[in-house]
C-alpha cells in the first residue's frame, strides 16, 4: 500500500525591513519590496511586533499587528 501525505511543503521566505520598505525574499531568490506607508501598522510597529509573523497560503501574516501582506 503506498503511503502519501496531503500536507503541503512549507515554503520558506525571508522578511526584512530597511529604508521604509518591507522586503520579502522567496525560496527561489526572487525578492519583492513593499513601501511601509502601505501598511501603517507595520510602519509604526516595534521590532518585536514585526518579528512575530508567519507564512500563509496567500502571503505573510503579522500576528500581533493583525496585518496580512499578499504575495
mmCIF file of C-alpha atoms in Angstrom:
data_model
loop_
_atom_site.group_PDB
_atom_site.id
_atom_site.type_symbol
_atom_site.label_atom_id
_atom_site.label_comp_id
_atom_site.label_asym_id
_atom_site.label_seq_id
_atom_site.Cartn_x
_atom_site.Cartn_y
_atom_site.Cartn_z
ATOM 1 C CA UNK A 1 0.000 0.000 0.000
ATOM 2 C CA UNK A 2 1.530 3.354 -0.997
ATOM 3 C CA UNK A 3 1.999 5.995 1.646
ATOM 4 C CA UNK A 4 1.337 9.650 0.964
ATOM 5 C CA UNK A 5 0.699 12.875 2.778
ATOM 6 C CA UNK A 6 -1.672 15.673 1.929
ATOM 7 C CA UNK A 7 0.410 18.213 3.846
ATOM 8 C CA UNK A 8 1.984 20.759 1.525
ATOM 9 C CA UNK A 9 5.649 21.535 1.880
ATOM 10 C CA UNK A 10 6.187 24.721 3.853
ATOM 11 C CA UNK A 11 7.560 27.477 1.667
ATOM 12 C CA UNK A 12 10.346 29.428 3.294
ATOM 13 C CA UNK A 13 10.595 33.178 2.928
ATOM 14 C CA UNK A 14 12.863 35.788 4.471
ATOM 15 C CA UNK A 15 11.362 39.031 5.772
ATOM 16 C CA UNK A 16 13.452 42.161 6.364
ATOM 17 C CA UNK A 17 12.837 45.875 6.807
ATOM 18 C CA UNK A 18 15.057 48.707 5.532
ATOM 19 C CA UNK A 19 14.725 52.282 4.286
ATOM 20 C CA UNK A 20 10.955 52.400 4.779
ATOM 21 C CA UNK A 21 10.407 49.160 2.871
ATOM 22 C CA UNK A 22 9.320 45.613 3.659
ATOM 23 C CA UNK A 23 11.413 43.091 1.717
ATOM 24 C CA UNK A 24 10.243 39.526 1.175
ATOM 25 C CA UNK A 25 12.697 37.067 -0.357
ATOM 26 C CA UNK A 26 11.211 33.805 -1.603
ATOM 27 C CA UNK A 27 12.956 30.428 -1.575
ATOM 28 C CA UNK A 28 13.812 30.812 -5.286
ATOM 29 C CA UNK A 29 15.753 34.020 -4.534
ATOM 30 C CA UNK A 30 13.185 36.404 -6.002
ATOM 31 C CA UNK A 31 12.572 39.460 -3.864
ATOM 32 C CA UNK A 32 9.575 41.749 -3.532
ATOM 33 C CA UNK A 33 9.588 45.155 -1.840
ATOM 34 C CA UNK A 34 6.570 46.904 -0.341
ATOM 35 C CA UNK A 35 6.534 50.517 0.914
ATOM 36 C CA UNK A 36 5.716 50.547 4.628
ATOM 37 C CA UNK A 37 3.410 53.522 4.011
ATOM 38 C CA UNK A 38 1.017 50.940 2.506
ATOM 39 C CA UNK A 39 0.900 49.251 5.928
ATOM 40 C CA UNK A 40 0.734 51.965 8.636
ATOM 41 C CA UNK A 41 0.662 49.397 11.449
ATOM 42 C CA UNK A 42 3.956 47.930 10.194
ATOM 43 C CA UNK A 43 5.441 51.387 9.716
ATOM 44 C CA UNK A 44 4.866 52.267 13.373
ATOM 45 C CA UNK A 45 5.495 48.764 14.800
ATOM 46 C CA UNK A 46 8.210 47.705 17.206
ATOM 47 C CA UNK A 47 10.848 45.180 16.178
ATOM 48 C CA UNK A 48 9.128 42.604 18.384
ATOM 49 C CA UNK A 49 5.796 43.132 16.597
ATOM 50 C CA UNK A 50 7.463 42.903 13.179
ATOM 51 C CA UNK A 51 9.256 39.672 14.089
ATOM 52 C CA UNK A 52 6.007 37.893 15.012
ATOM 53 C CA UNK A 53 4.923 36.722 11.568
ATOM 54 C CA UNK A 54 4.076 33.506 9.798
ATOM 55 C CA UNK A 55 3.759 32.468 6.194
ATOM 56 C CA UNK A 56 0.253 31.702 4.977
ATOM 57 C CA UNK A 57 -1.070 30.251 1.746
ATOM 58 C CA UNK A 58 -1.551 33.752 0.333
ATOM 59 C CA UNK A 59 1.362 35.624 1.863
ATOM 60 C CA UNK A 60 2.534 36.737 5.280
ATOM 61 C CA UNK A 61 0.576 37.378 8.473
ATOM 62 C CA UNK A 62 1.921 39.679 11.165
ATOM 63 C CA UNK A 63 0.149 38.187 14.157
ATOM 64 C CA UNK A 64 0.454 40.895 16.815
ATOM 65 C CA UNK A 65 -0.463 43.631 14.328
ATOM 66 C CA UNK A 66 -3.350 41.831 12.576
ATOM 67 C CA UNK A 67 -1.785 42.673 9.197
ATOM 68 C CA UNK A 68 -1.733 40.460 6.098
ATOM 69 C CA UNK A 69 0.596 41.000 3.145
ATOM 70 C CA UNK A 70 -0.346 39.143 -0.042
ATOM 71 C CA UNK A 71 2.441 37.750 -2.205
#
